[in-house]
Amino acid sequence: MKRIISEVTKVKRRVLTEVARLAFAGNLIQEIDKLPHKLTEEGVRESRCCSYKERAVLSARIGQAMGADLREFNYCTRLSDAARGVLSGAVSPGPGVQVMEVACDRCPIDKYIVTDACRNCTGHFCAAACPRKAIQTIHNKAFIDHQKCVECGLCSKACPFGAILEVSRPCERACPVGAVRPGQKRNAIIDETKCVECGACILACPFGAITDRAQVVSVIQSLINPAKKVVALVAPSLAGQFGPLVSPAQIRAALLRLGFSDVMETALGADAVAAAEAAEFQERLGGDAFITSSCCPAFVNLVQKHFPDLAGHLSTTVSPMIAAAQKIKAAMPDTEVVFIGPCVAKKGEALDHGCGLIDGVLTFEELAAMFVAKEINVAEIQTDRLWAEASTLGRNFAQSGGVAKALAASLPPTVTFSPCLGNGLASCLDLLKQAANGAIEWNFLEGMACIGGCIGGPGALADEKAAVRALEKHANESPWEKPADNPSILGFSLADLHQKK
Amino acid sequence: MSKKVVEVCLGTSCHLLGASDLLEWLQNGLPQPFKERLDIRGVACLKHCHQGPCLRLDGRLITGASPENLLQELTRVLIAGGQHETNHI
């Protein structure tokens, strides 16, 4: 069966919508304490043990939707106090991806479990296969001594009945860098020193217990303030995210209706980045064996946290988000810039490398909840306006292979450019390991932490296949094919598009 | 045999609750004998935004749609002759 969104995703989106509705109405503090009860009364359930637990979990979800720091959030926290904290801006930045302790079901930790299918056979293949002598027969059944077990899995393979089951926590399995582990209370814990904020565990947890922090409330606070001008900077992956009937131009019109003063394509920044990175590539190739892309923040985190020796190979070019924000802030310094995309790691990038250029980050999921809260149906918006600020190849940054293609088109044909694609975090990890061993045949690594590129991101709404079709259509509608054809990139000074060391 | 019309609401509210995934499932996940007797369309709004995902099957509104309850309804409409027992599920 095709991917159909789960009940837990529906609950999460419902909560986001209700929080956004209150924030737009300006009565968050007065009404938020009643929300968990209101939602359970309306039948929002996630099959927890009792309605008290349902409300406790909903309260944590509401805290997440408001952007509160969940580490400071427990069963005595009043939602109205948390709302006051968020509205006054007194929220600690904290880690981007967090576990909601109350929602975590403390799944089994032991990797191999003997099930009732064990017949205590005469063969005892499991015990014979075990290199650590960890299996004995107790109560007519094989028993694994977990003090001795090294989780090699040989017993499971040896059992002719398939009676030994391999179980692993979905959150741990989803994390290729081993950042999710069981804590003392057996609840999942995220090791911040390892986490690259890709968000794979958020999607993987069947209890919806892992989450990023929404900035819906603070963005709405700026939108409803008539004294503020807020520009929406939208990622190219927006094509197709609001359903098959909706064009990017309609999304643009809906954003203006939501209260944004202007809308800009991040892909314009991508065009400038392609030019800057191509120049950097030519300059550095003499000395360096290879350089890597730097537009995916989770990939940059992966290199910095897990391969610090290779960090020098990262391109110093800023991400398209930062490049585009620089341009907006240079022209209009008093404007706030909100980036909207499918990405969780951009929230951390905005804090760490944003240098005050990015005032907020929303995912497409959060934006859709805001549209619903404001009763804007994007599918019904009429617009005949054409919207083109970026080139075909700039818009294609949103899918795997897109950055490499844009770079190839920006380099002179005499330069040897042999790119290699890291598609998904596991693939990036493999390629970086090869690079660390020095055995590589490529000179450019495009690293994207989500499979398929940004369109496969955790904050995306559309099915990946539908998103690829929509992105290609959107990209091909641009009047310019290559980044260099786009006249707007003349407005960028390429020398300013590098991170200050 | 005339085809039964399925109109899937693709308004933002229904889309957020998975309507576009349902459309994709109807177009590519249904058994062929079902699919060839359906005329599947997307519509901008069915005016039941608080009860999504919504769709209209042979003129009848279905709210809170999921593959499970849709399969049941499709079986009733296509195989059992489509007698309307109730106005709502």
Coordinates of C-alpha atoms in Angstrom, one line a residue:
Chain A
M1 CA 0.0 0.0 0.0
K2 CA 1.1 3.5 -0.7
R3 CA 2.2 5.8 2.1
I4 CA -1.0 7.0 3.8
I5 CA -0.3 9.3 6.7
S6 CA -0.6 7.7 10.1
E7 CA -3.0 8.5 12.9
V8 CA -0.2 10.0 14.9
T9 CA 0.7 12.4 12.1
K10 CA -2.9 13.4 11.9
V11 CA -3.0 14.2 15.7
K12 CA 0.3 16.2 15.3
R13 CA -1.1 18.2 12.4
R14 CA -4.4 18.8 14.2
V15 CA -2.6 20.1 17.2
L16 CA -0.5 22.4 15.0
T17 CA -3.6 23.8 13.4
E18 CA -5.4 24.5 16.7
V19 CA -2.3 26.2 18.1
A20 CA -2.0 28.3 15.0
R21 CA -5.7 29.2 15.2
L22 CA -5.3 30.5 18.7
A23 CA -2.1 32.4 17.8
F24 CA -3.8 34.1 14.9
A25 CA -6.8 35.0 17.1
G26 CA -4.4 36.5 19.7
N27 CA -5.9 34.5 22.6
L28 CA -3.2 31.8 23.0
I29 CA -2.6 32.5 26.7
Q30 CA -6.3 32.6 27.6
E31 CA -7.3 29.5 25.8
I32 CA -4.3 27.1 25.6
D33 CA -4.9 25.4 29.0
K34 CA -8.3 24.2 27.7
L35 CA -7.0 22.8 24.5
P36 CA -6.0 19.2 25.6
H37 CA -9.5 18.6 27.1
K38 CA -11.2 20.2 24.0
L39 CA -9.2 17.9 21.7
T40 CA -10.0 14.7 23.6
E41 CA -13.7 15.7 23.7
E42 CA -13.6 16.1 20.0
G43 CA -12.3 12.6 19.6
V44 CA -8.6 13.2 19.1
R45 CA -7.2 9.9 20.4
E46 CA -3.9 8.1 19.9
S47 CA -4.8 4.8 21.8
R48 CA -2.9 5.5 25.0
C49 CA -3.9 3.8 28.2
C50 CA -6.4 6.4 29.5
S51 CA -7.7 9.9 28.8
Y52 CA -5.3 11.3 31.4
K53 CA -2.4 10.0 29.5
E54 CA -3.9 11.1 26.2
R55 CA -4.1 14.7 27.6
A56 CA -0.6 14.5 29.0
V57 CA 0.7 13.5 25.6
L58 CA -1.4 16.2 23.9
S59 CA 0.0 18.8 26.3
A60 CA 3.5 17.9 25.3
R61 CA 2.5 18.1 21.6
I62 CA 1.0 21.5 22.2
G63 CA 4.2 22.6 23.9
Q64 CA 6.1 21.3 20.9
A65 CA 3.8 23.1 18.5
M66 CA 4.3 26.4 20.4
G67 CA 8.1 25.9 20.3
A68 CA 8.7 25.4 24.0
D69 CA 11.8 23.6 25.1
L70 CA 10.6 20.1 25.9
R71 CA 13.5 19.5 28.3
E72 CA 11.9 22.0 30.6
F73 CA 8.4 20.6 30.0
N74 CA 6.8 18.2 32.4
Y75 CA 3.4 17.2 33.8
C76 CA 3.3 20.3 36.1
T77 CA 4.0 22.8 33.4
R78 CA 1.0 25.0 32.6
L79 CA 0.6 25.5 28.9
S80 CA -0.3 29.1 29.5
D81 CA 3.0 29.7 31.3
A82 CA 4.8 28.0 28.4
A83 CA 2.8 30.2 25.9
R84 CA 3.9 33.3 27.9
G85 CA 7.5 32.2 27.6
V86 CA 7.2 31.7 23.8
L87 CA 5.4 35.0 23.2
S88 CA 7.9 37.0 25.2
G89 CA 10.7 35.3 23.3
A90 CA 12.2 33.8 26.5
V91 CA 12.8 30.3 25.0
S92 CA 16.2 28.6 25.2
P93 CA 17.3 27.5 21.7
G94 CA 18.1 23.9 22.8
P95 CA 18.6 20.9 20.5
G96 CA 16.6 20.9 17.3
V97 CA 15.3 17.4 17.6
Q98 CA 13.9 16.3 21.0
V99 CA 12.2 13.3 22.6
M100 CA 8.8 13.9 24.2
E101 CA 9.4 11.8 27.3
V102 CA 5.7 11.3 28.1
A103 CA 4.9 10.1 24.5
C104 CA 7.9 7.7 24.3
D105 CA 6.6 4.1 24.9
R106 CA 9.9 2.8 26.1
C107 CA 10.1 0.1 23.5
P108 CA 12.0 -3.2 24.3
I109 CA 15.8 -2.8 24.3
D110 CA 16.8 -6.4 23.9
K111 CA 17.6 -7.0 20.3
Y112 CA 16.8 -10.8 20.2
I113 CA 13.7 -12.2 21.8
V114 CA 12.7 -15.9 22.0
T115 CA 9.0 -16.2 21.1
D116 CA 6.4 -18.8 21.9
A117 CA 7.2 -20.5 18.6
C118 CA 10.2 -22.1 20.4
R119 CA 9.5 -25.8 20.7
N120 CA 12.6 -26.7 22.8
C121 CA 13.7 -29.0 20.0
T122 CA 16.3 -31.7 20.3
G123 CA 18.6 -29.9 17.8
H124 CA 19.2 -26.8 19.9
F125 CA 20.7 -25.1 16.9
C126 CA 20.4 -21.8 18.6
A127 CA 22.6 -22.7 21.5
A128 CA 25.1 -24.4 19.2
A129 CA 25.3 -21.3 17.0
C130 CA 25.8 -18.9 19.9
P131 CA 29.5 -17.9 20.1
R132 CA 29.1 -16.6 23.7
K133 CA 27.2 -19.5 25.2
A134 CA 24.4 -17.1 26.1
I135 CA 21.5 -19.6 25.4
Q136 CA 20.3 -22.1 27.9
T137 CA 17.0 -24.0 28.2
I138 CA 14.8 -22.8 31.0
H139 CA 11.1 -23.8 31.4
N140 CA 11.1 -25.8 28.3
K141 CA 12.2 -22.9 26.1
A142 CA 15.4 -21.3 24.9
F143 CA 16.5 -18.4 27.1
I144 CA 18.9 -15.7 26.1
D145 CA 21.1 -14.4 28.9
H146 CA 21.2 -10.7 27.9
Q147 CA 24.3 -10.1 30.1
K148 CA 26.2 -12.4 27.7
C149 CA 24.4 -11.7 24.4
V150 CA 26.4 -9.7 21.9
E151 CA 23.5 -9.3 19.6
C152 CA 25.2 -11.1 16.7
G153 CA 22.0 -12.6 15.4
L154 CA 23.4 -16.1 14.7
C155 CA 20.8 -17.8 16.9
S156 CA 18.0 -16.1 15.0
K157 CA 19.5 -17.3 11.7
A158 CA 20.0 -20.8 13.1
C159 CA 16.5 -21.5 14.4
P160 CA 14.6 -23.7 11.9
F161 CA 11.3 -22.4 13.3
G162 CA 12.2 -18.8 13.0
A163 CA 11.3 -18.6 16.7
I164 CA 13.9 -16.0 17.6
L165 CA 12.9 -12.5 16.7
E166 CA 15.0 -9.6 15.9
V167 CA 13.5 -6.4 17.3
S168 CA 15.0 -3.0 17.1
R169 CA 13.6 0.3 18.1
P170 CA 12.4 2.2 15.0
C171 CA 14.1 5.4 16.2
E172 CA 17.5 3.7 16.6
R173 CA 17.1 1.8 13.3
A174 CA 16.3 5.1 11.5
C175 CA 19.5 6.8 12.8
P176 CA 22.6 5.9 10.7
V177 CA 24.9 7.9 13.1
G178 CA 23.8 6.1 16.3
A179 CA 22.6 9.2 18.0
V180 CA 19.4 7.6 19.5
R181 CA 19.9 5.3 22.4
P182 CA 17.9 4.1 25.4
G183 CA 18.3 6.2 28.6
Q184 CA 18.2 5.1 32.2
K185 CA 14.4 4.9 32.2
R186 CA 14.5 3.0 28.9
N187 CA 13.0 6.1 27.2
A188 CA 14.8 7.2 24.0
I189 CA 17.5 9.7 24.4
I190 CA 19.2 11.8 21.6
D191 CA 22.9 12.3 22.0
E192 CA 23.4 15.9 20.9
T193 CA 27.1 15.3 20.2
K194 CA 26.1 12.8 17.5
C195 CA 22.8 14.0 16.2
V196 CA 22.9 15.8 12.8
E197 CA 19.2 16.9 13.0
C198 CA 18.2 15.1 9.8
G199 CA 14.8 14.3 11.4
A200 CA 14.7 10.6 10.2
C201 CA 13.8 9.5 13.7
I202 CA 10.8 11.9 13.8
L203 CA 9.2 10.1 10.9
A204 CA 10.3 6.7 12.2
C205 CA 8.7 6.7 15.7
P206 CA 5.3 5.0 15.5
F207 CA 4.3 6.8 18.8
G208 CA 5.2 10.3 17.4
A209 CA 7.4 10.8 20.4
I210 CA 10.3 12.5 18.6
T211 CA 9.9 15.9 17.3
D212 CA 11.5 19.1 16.1
R213 CA 10.4 22.5 17.5
A214 CA 7.8 24.4 15.6
Q215 CA 8.1 28.2 15.4
V216 CA 4.5 28.6 14.3
V217 CA 3.6 30.9 17.3
S218 CA 6.6 33.2 17.0
V219 CA 6.1 33.6 13.2
I220 CA 2.4 34.3 13.6
Q221 CA 3.2 36.9 16.3
S222 CA 5.3 38.7 13.7
L223 CA 2.7 38.3 10.9
I224 CA -0.2 39.8 13.0
N225 CA 2.0 42.7 14.1
P226 CA 1.1 45.6 11.6
A227 CA 4.5 47.3 12.3
K228 CA 6.5 44.3 11.0
K229 CA 7.3 43.3 7.4
V230 CA 7.9 39.6 7.0
V231 CA 9.3 38.1 3.8
A232 CA 8.7 34.4 3.1
L233 CA 11.7 32.6 1.6
V234 CA 10.4 29.4 0.1
A235 CA 12.4 26.3 -0.8
P236 CA 12.1 25.0 -4.4
S237 CA 10.6 21.8 -3.1
L238 CA 7.4 23.7 -2.5
A239 CA 6.1 22.5 -5.9
G240 CA 3.4 19.8 -5.3
Q241 CA 3.5 20.1 -1.5
F242 CA 0.0 21.5 -1.2
G243 CA -1.7 18.9 -3.4
P244 CA -1.8 18.0 -7.1
L245 CA -4.3 20.9 -7.9
V246 CA -2.0 23.6 -6.5
S247 CA 0.6 25.6 -8.4
P248 CA 3.6 27.4 -6.9
A249 CA 2.0 30.7 -7.9
Q250 CA -1.1 29.8 -5.9
I251 CA 1.1 29.1 -2.9
R252 CA 2.7 32.5 -3.3
A253 CA -0.7 34.2 -3.4
A254 CA -1.8 32.2 -0.3
L255 CA 1.4 33.3 1.6
L256 CA 0.6 37.0 0.8
R257 CA -2.9 36.4 2.1
L258 CA -1.5 34.9 5.3
G259 CA 0.2 38.2 6.1
F260 CA 3.7 37.9 4.5
S261 CA 4.7 41.2 2.8
D262 CA 6.6 39.5 0.0
V263 CA 7.6 36.0 -1.2
M264 CA 11.0 35.1 -2.6
E265 CA 12.3 31.9 -4.1
T266 CA 15.3 30.4 -2.2
A267 CA 16.3 28.9 -5.6
L268 CA 17.5 32.4 -6.6
G269 CA 20.0 32.0 -3.8
A270 CA 20.8 28.5 -5.3
D271 CA 21.6 30.2 -8.6
A272 CA 24.1 32.5 -6.9
V273 CA 25.5 29.6 -4.8
A274 CA 26.1 27.5 -8.0
A275 CA 28.1 30.3 -9.5
A276 CA 30.1 30.9 -6.2
E277 CA 30.7 27.2 -5.6
A278 CA 31.9 26.7 -9.2
A279 CA 34.4 29.5 -8.8
E280 CA 35.5 28.0 -5.4
F281 CA 35.8 24.5 -7.0
Q282 CA 38.2 25.8 -9.7
E283 CA 40.2 27.7 -7.2
R284 CA 40.6 24.9 -4.7
L285 CA 41.0 21.9 -7.0
G286 CA 44.8 22.3 -7.4
G287 CA 45.3 21.8 -3.6
D288 CA 42.4 19.7 -2.5
A289 CA 41.6 16.2 -3.7
F290 CA 37.9 16.9 -3.4
I291 CA 35.4 19.4 -2.0
T292 CA 31.9 18.7 -0.8
S293 CA 28.6 20.7 -1.2
S294 CA 27.5 22.7 1.8
C295 CA 23.8 23.4 1.2
C296 CA 22.4 20.6 3.3
P297 CA 22.7 21.5 6.9
A298 CA 22.4 17.9 8.2
F299 CA 25.2 16.8 5.8
V300 CA 27.4 19.7 7.1
N301 CA 26.6 18.5 10.7
L302 CA 27.6 15.0 9.7
V303 CA 31.0 16.1 8.4
Q304 CA 31.7 18.4 11.4
K305 CA 30.5 16.0 14.1
H306 CA 31.6 12.6 12.7
F307 CA 34.4 13.4 10.2
P308 CA 36.2 16.5 11.7
D309 CA 39.3 15.7 9.8
L310 CA 37.4 16.1 6.5
A311 CA 35.8 19.4 7.6
G312 CA 38.4 21.3 5.5
H313 CA 36.9 19.8 2.4
L314 CA 33.5 21.4 3.0
S315 CA 32.7 24.1 0.5
T316 CA 32.9 27.5 2.2
T317 CA 30.0 28.8 0.1
V318 CA 26.9 29.6 2.2
S319 CA 23.7 27.8 1.7
P320 CA 21.0 29.1 -0.8
M321 CA 18.9 30.1 2.2
I322 CA 21.6 32.3 3.6
A323 CA 22.5 33.7 0.2
A324 CA 18.9 34.7 -0.5
A325 CA 18.4 36.1 3.0
Q326 CA 21.6 38.2 2.6
K327 CA 20.1 39.8 -0.5
I328 CA 16.7 40.5 1.2
K329 CA 18.3 42.0 4.3
A330 CA 20.8 44.1 2.2
A331 CA 17.8 45.7 0.4
M332 CA 15.5 45.9 3.3
P333 CA 17.3 45.7 6.7
D334 CA 14.1 46.1 8.8
T335 CA 12.4 43.1 7.2
E336 CA 12.1 39.7 9.0
V337 CA 12.9 36.7 6.9
V338 CA 11.1 33.4 7.4
F339 CA 12.5 30.3 5.6
I340 CA 9.8 27.7 4.6
G341 CA 10.9 24.3 3.5
P342 CA 10.8 20.5 4.1
C343 CA 13.8 20.6 6.4
V344 CA 14.2 20.2 10.2
A345 CA 18.0 20.9 10.2
K346 CA 17.5 24.4 8.7
K347 CA 16.1 25.4 12.1
G348 CA 19.5 24.7 13.6
E349 CA 21.4 26.2 10.7
A350 CA 19.4 29.4 11.0
L351 CA 20.5 29.7 14.7
D352 CA 24.1 28.6 14.2
H353 CA 25.0 30.2 10.8
G354 CA 22.1 32.5 10.3
C355 CA 23.9 35.5 11.8
G356 CA 20.6 37.2 12.4
L357 CA 19.6 36.8 8.7
I358 CA 16.9 34.3 9.3
D359 CA 14.2 35.2 11.8
G360 CA 12.2 32.0 11.6
V361 CA 12.0 28.6 9.9
L362 CA 8.7 26.8 9.1
T363 CA 8.2 23.3 7.5
F364 CA 5.6 22.8 4.8
E365 CA 3.6 20.8 7.3
E366 CA 3.6 23.8 9.7
L367 CA 2.7 26.2 6.9
A368 CA -0.3 24.1 5.8
A369 CA -1.5 24.0 9.4
M370 CA -1.3 27.8 9.4
F371 CA -3.3 28.0 6.1
V372 CA -6.0 25.8 7.6
A373 CA -6.1 27.8 10.8
K374 CA -6.6 31.0 8.8
E375 CA -9.2 29.1 6.6
I376 CA -7.2 29.7 3.4
N377 CA -7.8 26.9 0.9
V378 CA -4.8 27.2 -1.5
A379 CA -6.6 25.0 -4.1
E380 CA -9.3 27.6 -4.5
I381 CA -7.1 30.6 -5.0
Q382 CA -7.3 32.1 -8.4
T383 CA -4.1 33.6 -9.9
D384 CA -2.7 34.0 -13.4
R385 CA 0.6 35.5 -12.3
L386 CA 3.7 33.8 -13.5
W387 CA 6.4 33.5 -10.9
A388 CA 10.0 33.2 -12.0
E389 CA 12.9 34.3 -10.0
A390 CA 15.2 31.3 -10.4
S391 CA 16.6 29.0 -13.1
T392 CA 15.7 25.4 -13.9
L393 CA 18.9 24.1 -12.4
G394 CA 18.6 26.3 -9.4
R395 CA 15.2 25.0 -8.6
N396 CA 16.5 21.4 -9.1
F397 CA 18.8 21.9 -6.0
A398 CA 15.8 20.3 -4.2
Q399 CA 16.5 16.8 -5.5
S400 CA 19.4 14.5 -5.3
G401 CA 21.8 15.2 -8.1
G402 CA 20.6 18.8 -8.6
V403 CA 23.5 20.5 -7.0
A404 CA 26.0 18.5 -9.0
K405 CA 24.1 19.3 -12.3
A406 CA 24.0 23.0 -11.6
L407 CA 27.7 23.0 -10.8
A408 CA 28.6 21.1 -13.9
A409 CA 26.6 23.7 -16.0
S410 CA 28.4 26.5 -14.2
L411 CA 32.0 25.2 -14.8
P412 CA 33.9 25.7 -18.1
P413 CA 34.1 22.5 -20.1
T414 CA 37.9 22.3 -19.6
V415 CA 37.6 21.6 -15.9
T416 CA 37.5 18.0 -14.8
F417 CA 34.4 17.6 -12.7
S418 CA 33.6 14.1 -11.5
P419 CA 30.8 14.3 -9.0
C420 CA 29.5 11.6 -6.6
L421 CA 26.1 11.7 -5.0
G422 CA 25.5 11.1 -1.3
N423 CA 21.8 10.3 -1.4
G424 CA 20.5 9.9 2.1
L425 CA 22.5 10.0 5.3
A426 CA 23.6 6.3 5.2
S427 CA 25.0 6.8 1.7
C428 CA 26.8 10.1 2.7
L429 CA 28.3 8.2 5.7
D430 CA 29.6 5.5 3.3
L431 CA 31.1 8.0 0.9
L432 CA 32.8 10.0 3.7
K433 CA 34.3 6.8 5.1
Q434 CA 35.8 6.1 1.7
A435 CA 37.1 9.6 1.5
A436 CA 38.6 9.3 4.9
N437 CA 40.5 6.2 3.7
G438 CA 41.6 8.1 0.6
A439 CA 40.3 5.7 -1.9
I440 CA 38.1 7.9 -4.1
E441 CA 37.7 8.4 -7.8
W442 CA 35.6 11.6 -7.6
N443 CA 36.4 15.2 -6.8
F444 CA 33.1 16.6 -5.7
L445 CA 30.7 15.1 -3.2
E446 CA 27.1 16.3 -3.2
G447 CA 25.8 15.4 0.3
M448 CA 22.1 15.3 0.9
A449 CA 20.9 13.8 4.2
C450 CA 17.4 12.9 3.0
I451 CA 16.8 10.2 0.4
G452 CA 15.8 11.8 -2.9
G453 CA 17.1 15.2 -1.7
C454 CA 15.1 17.9 0.1
I455 CA 11.8 16.7 -1.4
G456 CA 12.2 13.6 0.8
G457 CA 12.5 15.8 3.9
P458 CA 10.7 15.2 7.2
G459 CA 8.7 18.4 6.9
A460 CA 7.4 17.6 3.4
L461 CA 3.7 17.0 2.8
A462 CA 3.7 15.3 -0.6
D463 CA 4.5 11.8 -1.5
E464 CA 8.1 11.7 -2.9
K465 CA 7.1 10.5 -6.4
A466 CA 4.4 13.1 -6.8
A467 CA 6.9 15.7 -5.4
V468 CA 9.5 14.8 -8.0
R469 CA 7.0 15.2 -10.9
A470 CA 5.8 18.6 -9.5
L471 CA 9.4 19.8 -9.0
E472 CA 10.4 18.9 -12.5
K473 CA 7.4 20.7 -14.0
H474 CA 8.1 23.7 -11.8
A475 CA 11.8 23.7 -12.7
N476 CA 11.2 23.4 -16.4
E477 CA 8.7 26.4 -16.3
S478 CA 11.6 28.7 -15.6
P479 CA 12.6 31.0 -18.5
W480 CA 16.3 30.4 -17.7
E481 CA 17.9 27.0 -17.9
K482 CA 21.3 27.6 -16.3
P483 CA 22.1 29.7 -13.1
A484 CA 24.3 32.0 -15.2
D485 CA 21.3 32.8 -17.5
N486 CA 19.4 34.3 -14.6
P487 CA 19.9 38.1 -14.7
S488 CA 19.2 38.5 -11.0
I489 CA 22.4 36.8 -10.0
L490 CA 24.3 39.9 -11.0
G491 CA 22.8 41.4 -7.8
F492 CA 25.0 39.1 -5.7
S493 CA 28.6 39.7 -4.9
L494 CA 30.1 36.2 -5.2
A495 CA 32.9 37.0 -2.8
D496 CA 30.4 37.7 0.0
L497 CA 28.8 34.3 -0.4
H498 CA 31.4 32.5 1.8
Q499 CA 31.3 31.7 5.5
K500 CA 33.5 33.8 7.6
K501 CA 36.0 31.6 9.4
Chain B
M1 CA -21.4 -0.1 -17.8
S2 CA -21.2 3.5 -16.6
K3 CA -18.4 4.5 -14.4
K4 CA -19.0 5.7 -10.8
V5 CA -17.5 9.1 -10.1
V6 CA -15.1 9.5 -7.1
E7 CA -14.3 13.1 -6.2
V8 CA -11.4 13.5 -3.8
C9 CA -11.3 16.8 -2.0
L10 CA -7.8 18.3 -2.4
G11 CA -8.4 21.5 -0.4
T12 CA -5.6 22.4 2.0
S13 CA -7.4 21.1 5.1
C14 CA -8.1 17.6 3.6
H15 CA -4.6 17.6 2.0
L16 CA -3.0 18.1 5.4
L17 CA -4.9 15.0 6.6
G18 CA -3.7 12.8 3.8
A19 CA -6.3 13.4 1.0
S20 CA -3.6 13.5 -1.7
D21 CA -2.1 10.2 -0.5
L22 CA -5.7 8.7 -0.8
L23 CA -6.0 10.0 -4.3
E24 CA -2.6 8.4 -5.2
W25 CA -3.8 5.2 -3.6
L26 CA -7.1 5.2 -5.5
Q27 CA -5.2 5.8 -8.8
N28 CA -2.4 3.3 -8.2
G29 CA -3.2 1.0 -5.3
L30 CA -6.7 -0.3 -6.2
P31 CA -7.3 -3.7 -7.8
Q32 CA -7.8 -3.3 -11.6
P33 CA -11.5 -4.5 -11.6
F34 CA -12.3 -1.7 -9.2
K35 CA -10.2 0.9 -10.8
E36 CA -11.6 0.5 -14.3
R37 CA -15.1 1.1 -13.1
L38 CA -14.2 4.4 -11.4
D39 CA -13.8 7.9 -12.7
I40 CA -11.4 9.4 -10.2
R41 CA -11.2 13.2 -10.0
G42 CA -9.7 15.8 -7.6
V43 CA -11.8 18.7 -6.5
A44 CA -10.9 21.9 -4.7
C45 CA -13.3 21.7 -1.8
L46 CA -16.3 19.6 -0.7
K47 CA -17.2 22.1 2.1
H48 CA -16.6 19.7 5.0
C49 CA -13.2 21.0 6.0
H50 CA -13.5 20.0 9.7
Q51 CA -14.1 16.3 8.9
G52 CA -11.4 15.5 6.4
P53 CA -10.2 13.8 4.5
C54 CA -13.4 14.0 2.5
L55 CA -14.5 12.5 -0.8
R56 CA -17.7 12.0 -2.7
L57 CA -18.4 8.5 -4.1
D58 CA -21.3 8.2 -6.6
G59 CA -22.8 11.5 -5.2
R60 CA -22.5 10.5 -1.6
L61 CA -20.2 12.3 0.9
I62 CA -17.7 10.2 2.9
T63 CA -15.9 12.0 5.7
G64 CA -12.9 10.8 7.7
A65 CA -11.9 8.6 4.7
S66 CA -9.2 6.0 5.0
P67 CA -8.2 3.1 2.7
E68 CA -10.1 0.7 5.0
N69 CA -13.5 2.4 5.0
L70 CA -13.1 3.3 1.3
L71 CA -12.5 -0.3 0.3
Q72 CA -15.6 -1.3 2.2
E73 CA -17.7 1.5 0.5
L74 CA -16.3 0.7 -2.9
T75 CA -17.2 -3.0 -2.5
R76 CA -20.7 -2.0 -1.6
V77 CA -21.2 0.4 -4.4
L78 CA -19.5 -1.7 -7.1
I79 CA -20.3 -5.2 -6.2
A80 CA -23.5 -5.1 -4.0
G81 CA -25.2 -2.9 -6.6
G82 CA -24.8 0.3 -4.6
Q83 CA -28.0 0.4 -2.5
H84 CA -27.8 3.3 -0.2
E85 CA -28.5 2.1 3.3
T86 CA -27.6 5.2 5.2
N87 CA -26.7 8.7 4.2
H88 CA -23.5 8.8 6.2
I89 CA -20.9 6.5 7.6

